[in-house]
mmCIF file of C-alpha atoms in Angstrom:
data_model
loop_
_atom_site.group_PDB
_atom_site.id
_atom_site.type_symbol
_atom_site.label_atom_id
_atom_site.label_comp_id
_atom_site.label_asym_id
_atom_site.label_seq_id
_atom_site.Cartn_x
_atom_site.Cartn_y
_atom_site.Cartn_z
ATOM 1 C CA PHE A 3 -44.821 8.413 52.816
ATOM 2 C CA TYR A 4 -41.879 8.721 50.431
ATOM 3 C CA CYS A 5 -41.156 7.526 46.866
ATOM 4 C CA LEU A 6 -37.713 6.283 45.890
ATOM 5 C CA HIS A 7 -37.128 6.346 42.113
ATOM 6 C CA PHE A 8 -33.646 6.797 40.664
ATOM 7 C CA GLY A 9 -32.425 8.518 43.803
ATOM 8 C CA TYR A 10 -35.243 11.065 44.161
ATOM 9 C CA PHE A 11 -37.606 11.359 47.165
ATOM 10 C CA LEU A 12 -41.142 12.763 46.933
ATOM 11 C CA SER A 13 -43.206 13.446 50.042
ATOM 12 C CA VAL A 14 -46.996 12.893 49.951
ATOM 13 C CA SER A 15 -49.863 12.842 52.360
ATOM 14 C CA SER A 16 -50.823 9.609 54.110
ATOM 15 C CA LYS A 17 -54.399 9.475 52.853
ATOM 16 C CA PRO A 18 -55.548 5.821 52.837
ATOM 17 C CA PRO A 19 -56.558 4.292 49.503
ATOM 18 C CA LEU A 20 -60.138 3.682 48.501
ATOM 19 C CA THR A 21 -61.281 0.136 47.810
ATOM 20 C CA ARG A 22 -63.444 -0.303 44.710
ATOM 21 C CA GLY A 23 -63.828 -3.980 43.872
ATOM 22 C CA LYS A 24 -60.180 -5.010 43.849
ATOM 23 C CA GLN A 25 -57.412 -5.199 46.393
ATOM 24 C CA PRO A 26 -55.612 -1.871 46.279
ATOM 25 C CA GLY A 27 -51.947 -1.303 47.034
ATOM 26 C CA ILE A 28 -50.420 -4.246 45.107
ATOM 27 C CA PRO A 29 -48.611 -2.945 41.987
ATOM 28 C CA SER A 30 -49.979 -3.925 38.578
ATOM 29 C CA VAL A 31 -47.295 -3.883 35.845
ATOM 30 C CA GLU A 32 -48.158 -3.883 32.145
ATOM 31 C CA ASP A 33 -46.092 -5.520 29.416
ATOM 32 C CA ILE A 34 -43.357 -3.409 27.831
ATOM 33 C CA LYS A 35 -44.430 -1.507 24.719
ATOM 34 C CA PHE A 36 -42.368 0.012 21.888
ATOM 35 C CA ASP A 37 -42.798 3.453 20.358
ATOM 36 C CA PRO A 38 -42.746 3.243 17.377
ATOM 37 C CA PRO A 39 -43.914 -0.391 17.310
ATOM 38 C CA ASP A 40 -41.493 -1.318 14.482
ATOM 39 C CA SER A 41 -37.909 -0.263 15.097
ATOM 40 C CA MET A 42 -35.444 0.700 12.362
ATOM 41 C CA TYR A 43 -31.671 0.970 12.587
ATOM 42 C CA GLY A 44 -30.427 4.504 13.186
ATOM 43 C CA THR A 45 -33.699 5.768 14.694
ATOM 44 C CA ASP A 46 -34.772 6.576 18.244
ATOM 45 C CA LEU A 47 -36.863 3.961 20.012
ATOM 46 C CA THR A 48 -38.721 4.312 23.327
ATOM 47 C CA LEU A 49 -39.560 1.389 25.618
ATOM 48 C CA ILE A 50 -42.576 2.102 27.847
ATOM 49 C CA CYS A 51 -43.836 0.349 30.949
ATOM 50 C CA ASN A 52 -46.850 1.397 33.076
ATOM 51 C CA VAL A 53 -47.183 0.627 36.800
ATOM 52 C CA SER A 54 -50.498 1.242 38.573
ATOM 53 C CA ASN A 55 -52.525 0.477 41.724
ATOM 54 C CA PHE A 56 -49.579 0.666 44.166
ATOM 55 C CA TYR A 57 -49.783 1.957 47.723
ATOM 56 C CA PRO A 58 -47.926 3.297 49.605
ATOM 57 C CA GLN A 59 -46.150 5.585 47.158
ATOM 58 C CA ALA A 60 -42.597 4.391 47.905
ATOM 59 C CA ILE A 61 -41.537 2.215 44.982
ATOM 60 C CA GLU A 62 -38.337 1.221 43.185
ATOM 61 C CA THR A 63 -38.199 0.667 39.423
ATOM 62 C CA PHE A 64 -35.277 0.171 37.061
ATOM 63 C CA TRP A 65 -34.373 -1.132 33.582
ATOM 64 C CA ARG A 66 -31.885 -3.826 32.596
ATOM 65 C CA LYS A 67 -30.314 -4.548 29.197
ATOM 66 C CA ASN A 68 -28.957 -8.065 28.768
ATOM 67 C CA GLY A 69 -28.981 -8.437 32.535
ATOM 68 C CA LYS A 70 -27.059 -5.216 33.298
ATOM 69 C CA GLN A 71 -28.766 -2.252 34.905
ATOM 70 C CA VAL A 72 -29.275 0.722 32.610
ATOM 71 C CA VAL A 73 -27.948 4.008 33.997
ATOM 72 C CA SER A 74 -29.003 6.530 31.325
ATOM 73 C CA GLY A 75 -31.864 7.289 28.975
ATOM 74 C CA MET A 76 -34.663 6.798 31.551
ATOM 75 C CA THR A 77 -37.488 9.221 32.308
ATOM 76 C CA VAL A 78 -40.463 8.774 34.678
ATOM 77 C CA LYS A 79 -43.914 10.369 34.702
ATOM 78 C CA GLY A 80 -45.384 10.086 38.167
ATOM 79 C CA PRO A 81 -46.177 8.810 40.652
ATOM 80 C CA VAL A 82 -49.641 10.382 40.468
ATOM 81 C CA ARG A 83 -52.641 9.458 42.609
ATOM 82 C CA GLU A 84 -55.428 7.417 41.047
ATOM 83 C CA GLU A 85 -59.144 7.673 41.869
ATOM 84 C CA ASN A 86 -58.921 4.736 44.272
ATOM 85 C CA GLY A 87 -56.230 6.510 46.306
ATOM 86 C CA CYS A 88 -53.386 4.345 44.958
ATOM 87 C CA PHE A 89 -50.621 5.569 42.670
ATOM 88 C CA ARG A 90 -49.430 5.008 39.109
ATOM 89 C CA LEU A 91 -46.357 5.914 37.060
ATOM 90 C CA THR A 92 -44.981 5.451 33.559
ATOM 91 C CA SER A 93 -41.308 4.717 32.926
ATOM 92 C CA HIS A 94 -39.640 5.378 29.570
ATOM 93 C CA LEU A 95 -36.293 4.111 28.275
ATOM 94 C CA GLN A 96 -35.014 5.783 25.108
ATOM 95 C CA ILE A 97 -32.331 4.199 22.930
ATOM 96 C CA LYS A 98 -30.953 4.740 19.444
ATOM 97 C CA THR A 99 -31.302 1.451 17.621
ATOM 98 C CA THR A 100 -28.070 0.108 16.124
ATOM 99 C CA ALA A 101 -26.900 -3.286 14.942
ATOM 100 C CA GLU A 102 -25.614 -3.899 18.478
ATOM 101 C CA ASN A 103 -29.242 -4.015 19.663
ATOM 102 C CA PHE A 104 -30.120 -6.979 17.442
ATOM 103 C CA ASP A 105 -32.217 -9.412 19.518
ATOM 104 C CA GLU A 106 -31.166 -7.719 22.774
ATOM 105 C CA GLU A 107 -33.076 -8.452 25.979
ATOM 106 C CA PHE A 108 -34.639 -5.563 27.909
ATOM 107 C CA SER A 109 -36.395 -5.955 31.248
ATOM 108 C CA PHE A 110 -38.264 -3.668 33.634
ATOM 109 C CA HIS A 111 -38.148 -4.386 37.374
ATOM 110 C CA VAL A 112 -40.508 -3.262 40.165
ATOM 111 C CA ASN A 113 -39.866 -3.540 43.926
ATOM 112 C CA HIS A 114 -42.584 -2.558 46.408
ATOM 113 C CA ILE A 115 -43.427 -3.229 50.053
ATOM 114 C CA GLN A 116 -46.665 -4.985 49.039
ATOM 115 C CA LEU A 117 -44.808 -7.498 46.859
ATOM 116 C CA LYS A 118 -43.419 -10.759 48.217
ATOM 117 C CA VAL A 119 -41.102 -10.956 45.173
ATOM 118 C CA PRO A 120 -40.261 -8.215 42.650
ATOM 119 C CA ILE A 121 -42.170 -8.061 39.365
ATOM 120 C CA THR A 122 -40.159 -8.319 36.140
ATOM 121 C CA LYS A 123 -41.350 -7.707 32.606
ATOM 122 C CA THR A 124 -39.074 -8.839 29.763
ATOM 123 C CA THR A 125 -39.002 -8.218 26.029
ATOM 124 C CA PHE A 126 -36.623 -8.660 23.111
ATOM 125 C CA LEU A 127 -35.802 -6.026 20.536
ATOM 126 C CA THR A 128 -36.630 -7.538 17.160
ATOM 127 C CA CYS A 129 -34.684 -5.969 14.293
ATOM 128 C CA PRO A 130 -34.114 -7.320 10.779
ATOM 129 C CA ALA A 131 -31.004 -9.348 9.990
ATOM 130 C CA LEU A 132 -29.065 -7.717 7.136
ATOM 131 C CA SER A 133 -26.271 -9.419 5.198
ATOM 132 C CA PRO A 134 -23.109 -7.382 4.517
ATOM 133 C CA THR A 135 -22.339 -5.464 1.355
ATOM 134 C CA LEU A 136 -18.930 -6.556 0.075
ATOM 135 C CA SER A 137 -16.436 -4.355 -1.739
ATOM 136 C CA ALA A 138 -14.189 -5.629 -4.482
ATOM 137 C CA ILE A 139 -10.920 -7.132 -3.280
ATOM 138 C CA LYS A 140 -8.430 -4.308 -2.832
ATOM 139 C CA VAL A 141 -4.685 -4.734 -3.314
ATOM 140 C CA GLY A 142 -2.119 -2.850 -1.272
ATOM 141 C CA PRO A 143 0.073 -1.602 -2.810
ATOM 142 C CA ALA A 144 -1.923 -1.196 -6.013
ATOM 143 C CA PHE A 145 0.936 -2.474 -8.230
ATOM 144 C CA PRO A 146 3.034 -4.868 -6.154
ATOM 145 C CA ASP A 147 6.441 -6.230 -7.063
ATOM 146 C CA VAL A 148 7.822 -9.697 -6.513
ATOM 147 C CA SER A 149 9.195 -10.108 -2.948
ATOM 148 C CA GLN A 150 7.051 -7.192 -1.731
ATOM 149 C CA PRO A 151 4.556 -7.504 1.184
ATOM 150 C CA ILE A 152 0.957 -7.552 -0.086
ATOM 151 C CA ILE A 153 -2.361 -7.042 1.674
ATOM 152 C CA LEU A 154 -5.590 -8.160 0.032
ATOM 153 C CA SER A 155 -8.686 -6.801 1.748
ATOM 154 C CA VAL A 156 -12.467 -6.762 1.467
ATOM 155 C CA SER A 157 -14.708 -4.223 3.207
ATOM 156 C CA LEU A 158 -17.908 -5.532 4.806
ATOM 157 C CA THR A 159 -20.525 -2.820 5.373
ATOM 158 C CA SER A 160 -24.135 -2.308 6.479
ATOM 159 C CA TYR A 161 -24.853 -5.600 8.212
ATOM 160 C CA ALA A 162 -26.473 -6.931 11.383
ATOM 161 C CA PRO A 163 -25.852 -8.831 13.562
ATOM 162 C CA ALA A 164 -22.057 -9.078 13.745
ATOM 163 C CA PRO A 165 -21.149 -12.788 13.385
ATOM 164 C CA VAL A 166 -19.613 -13.612 9.991
ATOM 165 C CA GLN A 167 -17.364 -16.400 8.781
ATOM 166 C CA VAL A 168 -14.668 -15.421 6.276
ATOM 167 C CA LYS A 169 -12.602 -17.854 4.213
ATOM 168 C CA TRP A 170 -9.820 -17.024 1.757
ATOM 169 C CA PHE A 171 -8.725 -19.201 -1.160
ATOM 170 C CA LYS A 172 -5.786 -19.107 -3.560
ATOM 171 C CA ASN A 173 -6.294 -20.972 -6.836
ATOM 172 C CA GLU A 174 -9.274 -22.775 -5.239
ATOM 173 C CA LYS A 175 -7.218 -24.043 -2.281
ATOM 174 C CA PRO A 176 -7.507 -22.650 1.284
ATOM 175 C CA PHE A 177 -5.110 -19.743 1.800
ATOM 176 C CA LEU A 178 -2.438 -20.685 4.348
ATOM 177 C CA GLY A 179 -0.857 -17.295 5.105
ATOM 178 C CA VAL A 180 -1.735 -14.578 7.621
ATOM 179 C CA ILE A 181 -5.515 -14.087 7.890
ATOM 180 C CA ASN A 182 -6.882 -11.024 9.703
ATOM 181 C CA ARG A 183 -10.400 -11.649 11.005
ATOM 182 C CA PRO A 184 -13.025 -8.862 10.812
ATOM 183 C CA SER A 185 -13.453 -6.668 13.899
ATOM 184 C CA PRO A 186 -16.946 -5.176 13.518
ATOM 185 C CA VAL A 187 -17.634 -1.590 14.589
ATOM 186 C CA ILE A 188 -20.777 0.522 14.365
ATOM 187 C CA ALA A 189 -20.601 2.849 11.361
ATOM 188 C CA ASP A 190 -22.482 6.090 10.651
ATOM 189 C CA ASP A 191 -25.459 4.123 9.282
ATOM 190 C CA SER A 192 -25.823 2.407 12.707
ATOM 191 C CA LEU A 193 -24.912 -0.938 11.144
ATOM 192 C CA PHE A 194 -21.759 -3.002 11.448
ATOM 193 C CA SER A 195 -18.708 -2.390 9.285
ATOM 194 C CA SER A 196 -15.444 -4.329 9.182
ATOM 195 C CA ILE A 197 -12.484 -5.341 7.016
ATOM 196 C CA ALA A 198 -11.295 -8.869 6.256
ATOM 197 C CA SER A 199 -7.749 -9.191 4.933
ATOM 198 C CA ILE A 200 -4.809 -11.486 4.266
ATOM 199 C CA GLU A 201 -1.071 -10.762 4.159
ATOM 200 C CA PHE A 202 1.790 -12.447 2.307
ATOM 201 C CA ILE A 203 5.073 -11.819 0.481
ATOM 202 C CA ALA A 204 4.623 -11.868 -3.285
ATOM 203 C CA ALA A 205 6.419 -14.657 -5.114
ATOM 204 C CA GLU A 206 6.918 -15.011 -8.857
ATOM 205 C CA ASP A 207 4.360 -17.807 -9.078
ATOM 206 C CA ASP A 208 1.733 -15.539 -7.462
ATOM 207 C CA HIS A 209 1.462 -13.639 -10.746
ATOM 208 C CA GLY A 210 -1.874 -14.547 -12.316
ATOM 209 C CA SER A 211 -3.107 -16.374 -9.228
ATOM 210 C CA LEU A 212 -6.826 -16.225 -8.521
ATOM 211 C CA PHE A 213 -7.743 -15.175 -4.978
ATOM 212 C CA ARG A 214 -11.239 -15.613 -3.602
ATOM 213 C CA CYS A 215 -12.833 -14.261 -0.429
ATOM 214 C CA GLU A 216 -15.940 -16.100 0.785
ATOM 215 C CA VAL A 217 -18.176 -14.501 3.440
ATOM 216 C CA LEU A 218 -20.979 -16.307 5.292
ATOM 217 C CA HIS A 219 -23.342 -14.168 7.364
ATOM 218 C CA ALA A 220 -24.582 -16.380 10.195
ATOM 219 C CA ALA A 221 -28.000 -14.788 10.771
ATOM 220 C CA THR A 222 -29.131 -14.600 7.142
ATOM 221 C CA LYS A 223 -27.145 -17.687 6.053
ATOM 222 C CA LYS A 224 -26.191 -15.773 2.906
ATOM 223 C CA ILE A 225 -22.873 -16.633 1.263
ATOM 224 C CA GLN A 226 -21.102 -14.061 -0.911
ATOM 225 C CA GLU A 227 -17.726 -14.075 -2.600
ATOM 226 C CA LYS A 228 -15.305 -11.760 -4.361
ATOM 227 C CA ASN A 229 -12.534 -12.751 -6.778
ATOM 228 C CA LEU A 230 -9.263 -11.170 -7.878
ATOM 229 C CA LYS A 231 -6.632 -12.128 -10.423
ATOM 230 C CA LEU A 232 -3.364 -10.893 -8.927
ATOM 231 C CA LEU A 233 -0.927 -9.275 -11.349
ATOM 232 C CA LEU A 234 2.616 -8.339 -10.362
ATOM 233 C CA GLN A 235 4.783 -5.693 -11.978
ATOM 234 C CA ASP A 236 7.460 -8.234 -12.829
ATOM 235 C CA GLY A 237 4.905 -10.680 -14.231
ATOM 236 C CA ASN A 238 5.464 -9.695 -17.898
ATOM 237 C CA ASP A 239 1.823 -9.462 -18.866
ATOM 238 C CA LYS A 240 1.522 -10.473 -22.494
ATOM 239 C CA ASP A 241 -1.237 -8.054 -23.488
ATOM 240 C CA GLY A 242 0.608 -4.985 -22.238
ATOM 241 C CA THR A 243 -1.788 -4.280 -19.392
ATOM 242 C CA ASN A 244 -0.994 -5.070 -15.806
ATOM 243 C CA GLU A 245 -3.775 -3.886 -13.506
ATOM 244 C CA ASN A 246 -5.093 -5.846 -10.552
ATOM 245 C CA LYS A 247 -8.633 -6.412 -11.615
ATOM 246 C CA ALA A 248 -11.547 -7.807 -9.641
ATOM 247 C CA PRO A 249 -14.224 -9.119 -12.017
ATOM 248 C CA ASP A 250 -17.259 -7.559 -10.396
ATOM 249 C CA GLU A 251 -20.282 -6.504 -12.441
ATOM 250 C CA ASP A 252 -21.838 -4.799 -9.429
ATOM 251 C CA GLU A 253 -19.068 -2.216 -9.011
ATOM 252 C CA GLU A 254 -20.209 1.390 -9.346
ATOM 253 C CA VAL A 255 -16.885 2.244 -11.008
ATOM 254 C CA SER A 256 -15.207 -0.500 -13.018
ATOM 255 C CA GLN A 257 -11.490 -1.130 -13.181
ATOM 256 C CA ILE A 258 -9.569 0.739 -15.875
ATOM 257 C CA THR A 259 -8.966 -1.264 -19.049
ATOM 258 C CA CYS A 260 -6.848 -0.540 -22.118
ATOM 259 C CA GLN A 261 -8.855 -0.312 -25.347
ATOM 260 C CA THR A 262 -5.724 -0.243 -27.540
ATOM 261 C CA LYS A 263 -4.185 -3.593 -28.405
ATOM 262 C CA CYS A 264 -0.398 -3.733 -28.044
ATOM 263 C CA PRO A 265 0.028 -0.062 -27.040
ATOM 264 C CA ARG A 266 3.204 1.518 -28.407
ATOM 265 C CA ALA A 267 5.143 4.724 -27.813
ATOM 266 C CA GLY A 268 4.227 7.485 -30.283
ATOM 267 C CA GLN A 269 0.783 6.027 -31.016
ATOM 268 C CA PRO A 270 -2.513 7.099 -29.381
ATOM 269 C CA VAL A 271 -3.576 4.843 -26.517
ATOM 270 C CA THR A 272 -7.078 4.827 -25.006
ATOM 271 C CA ILE A 273 -7.851 3.625 -21.505
ATOM 272 C CA SER A 274 -11.336 3.748 -19.978
ATOM 273 C CA CYS A 275 -13.690 2.683 -17.217
ATOM 274 C CA THR A 276 -17.458 2.726 -16.693
ATOM 275 C CA VAL A 277 -19.431 4.558 -14.001
ATOM 276 C CA LYS A 278 -22.865 3.209 -13.043
ATOM 277 C CA GLY A 279 -25.819 4.737 -11.198
ATOM 278 C CA THR A 280 -25.172 8.411 -12.004
ATOM 279 C CA THR A 281 -24.943 10.836 -14.908
ATOM 280 C CA VAL A 282 -22.009 12.738 -16.373
ATOM 281 C CA ASP A 283 -23.496 16.014 -15.104
ATOM 282 C CA ASP A 284 -23.686 14.685 -11.534
ATOM 283 C CA ALA A 285 -20.117 13.387 -11.441
ATOM 284 C CA HIS A 286 -16.697 15.035 -11.332
ATOM 285 C CA ILE A 287 -14.011 13.123 -13.246
ATOM 286 C CA THR A 288 -10.250 13.722 -12.968
ATOM 287 C CA TRP A 289 -7.582 11.708 -14.803
ATOM 288 C CA TYR A 290 -3.964 11.638 -13.633
ATOM 289 C CA ARG A 291 -0.625 10.566 -15.055
ATOM 290 C CA ASP A 292 1.374 9.661 -11.981
ATOM 291 C CA VAL A 293 0.450 12.525 -9.592
ATOM 292 C CA TYR A 294 -0.225 15.119 -12.310
ATOM 293 C CA PRO A 295 -3.815 15.753 -13.456
ATOM 294 C CA PHE A 296 -4.657 16.077 -17.146
ATOM 295 C CA GLU A 297 -5.639 19.711 -17.668
ATOM 296 C CA ASP A 298 -6.305 19.319 -21.408
ATOM 297 C CA MET A 299 -9.926 18.160 -21.384
ATOM 298 C CA SER A 300 -9.830 17.422 -25.134
ATOM 299 C CA CYS A 301 -8.127 14.099 -24.400
ATOM 300 C CA ILE A 302 -10.982 13.019 -22.067
ATOM 301 C CA ALA A 303 -14.331 11.766 -23.387
ATOM 302 C CA ASN A 304 -17.337 11.027 -21.145
ATOM 303 C CA THR A 305 -20.022 9.102 -23.060
ATOM 304 C CA PRO A 306 -23.464 8.362 -21.530
ATOM 305 C CA PHE A 307 -24.843 4.823 -21.748
ATOM 306 C CA LYS A 308 -27.409 4.276 -24.497
ATOM 307 C CA THR A 309 -29.611 2.464 -21.991
ATOM 308 C CA GLY A 310 -29.590 2.772 -18.199
ATOM 309 C CA MET A 311 -27.991 5.357 -15.954
ATOM 310 C CA GLY A 312 -24.239 5.628 -16.282
ATOM 311 C CA PHE A 313 -21.422 6.573 -18.614
ATOM 312 C CA THR A 314 -17.968 5.643 -19.871
ATOM 313 C CA THR A 315 -15.011 7.906 -19.164
ATOM 314 C CA ALA A 316 -12.026 7.479 -21.505
ATOM 315 C CA LEU A 317 -8.556 9.007 -21.731
ATOM 316 C CA THR A 318 -6.754 9.076 -25.068
ATOM 317 C CA TYR A 319 -3.044 9.816 -24.731
ATOM 318 C CA THR A 320 0.061 9.485 -26.917
ATOM 319 C CA PRO A 321 2.765 8.021 -24.690
ATOM 320 C CA LYS A 322 6.512 8.357 -25.025
ATOM 321 C CA GLN A 323 8.907 5.468 -24.452
ATOM 322 C CA GLU A 324 9.662 6.726 -20.955
ATOM 323 C CA ASP A 325 5.956 6.324 -20.146
ATOM 324 C CA HIS A 326 6.441 2.546 -20.038
ATOM 325 C CA ASN A 327 5.228 1.294 -16.639
ATOM 326 C CA CYS A 328 3.699 4.703 -15.886
ATOM 327 C CA GLN A 329 0.721 4.776 -13.494
ATOM 328 C CA PHE A 330 -2.573 6.348 -14.534
ATOM 329 C CA GLN A 331 -5.438 7.151 -12.171
ATOM 330 C CA VAL A 332 -9.041 8.298 -12.438
ATOM 331 C CA ASP A 333 -10.965 9.890 -9.568
ATOM 332 C CA VAL A 334 -14.771 9.685 -9.713
ATOM 333 C CA ILE A 335 -16.626 11.961 -7.304
ATOM 334 C CA THR A 336 -20.414 11.676 -6.941
ATOM 335 C CA GLU A 337 -22.805 11.997 -4.011
ATOM 336 C CA MET A 338 -21.173 8.842 -2.640
ATOM 337 C CA ASP A 339 -17.605 8.595 -1.375
ATOM 338 C CA PRO A 340 -14.890 9.369 -3.967
ATOM 339 C CA ILE A 341 -13.694 6.278 -5.853
ATOM 340 C CA CYS A 342 -10.218 5.900 -7.373
ATOM 341 C CA ARG A 343 -9.101 3.426 -10.011
ATOM 342 C CA TYR A 344 -5.499 2.779 -11.113
ATOM 343 C CA PHE A 345 -3.819 1.428 -14.240
ATOM 344 C CA ARG A 346 -0.203 0.617 -15.041
ATOM 345 C CA LEU A 347 0.667 1.209 -18.716
ATOM 346 C CA LYS A 348 2.807 -1.477 -20.336
ATOM 347 C CA LEU A 349 4.145 -0.535 -23.782
ATOM 348 C CA SER A 350 5.003 -3.115 -26.406
#
């Protein structure tokens, strides 16, 4: 007799099976098991199915995922002869669990000469539904002018499954311009990541407009939103500051704000931002004027929070008249990805 399993043939002797209280030769297929029983995203998971009591040894087994035959990741132990003279085998399918596997169907199929119809065992991979983490609304370019193309975008990270519904609003009315829908991809954390964005040409009346991005995650039914007050360079901000600022208390690094009212040339001006979730010693802070870093550390003060983990980083600088409309930047580097914040100085 011969065994056919994934293209391999094994020859065995033709010793007849022994009968011990049940009809030998007809395959018995167990339900599919998981190892480990509870799967987590980004970890290896093994699906196991045992087949026993079949004779003769020739047998065909294969795995399907969502109805399509699997061509990699399978291993088989057996066939080996049982005490009753029949055979048994164990088939394994190893996968790395990602958000793409959410609620996927896996099935194990057995064909044998003793079967009138093949045997199929089916299971579904149960993984938790996770709503996306939303970034603040980002503006590109950071300091847009009137009549300049603008892209507003929100990053969606660490979610499963993929379906989301994104709506954009301008001054509480549905946005009517170009809307780019998210295209989810699997990120390094094995969860989905995507970007939702809108595009338009800045008009004078866009200065001070409130934009809102609303995200509904279908599986968790959780609705989240991010807001942004859009400021344009030609908008003549009355308080002398003109940074695009998303009011978001959950940001690890806040937007830069000016602590000096009506900043003037020849007088010290202080701008600052807060950094949450880390200490001064665990962070590297660099302030820039245009593209040039401040090398004089005496003008930079990093002050720890009195309560909670975090600190305020502040730059005190005496501007000249030609510094009007100059761009300042702070780079915050921690164990997470580097974060940059920008500020456009408007002098009175």
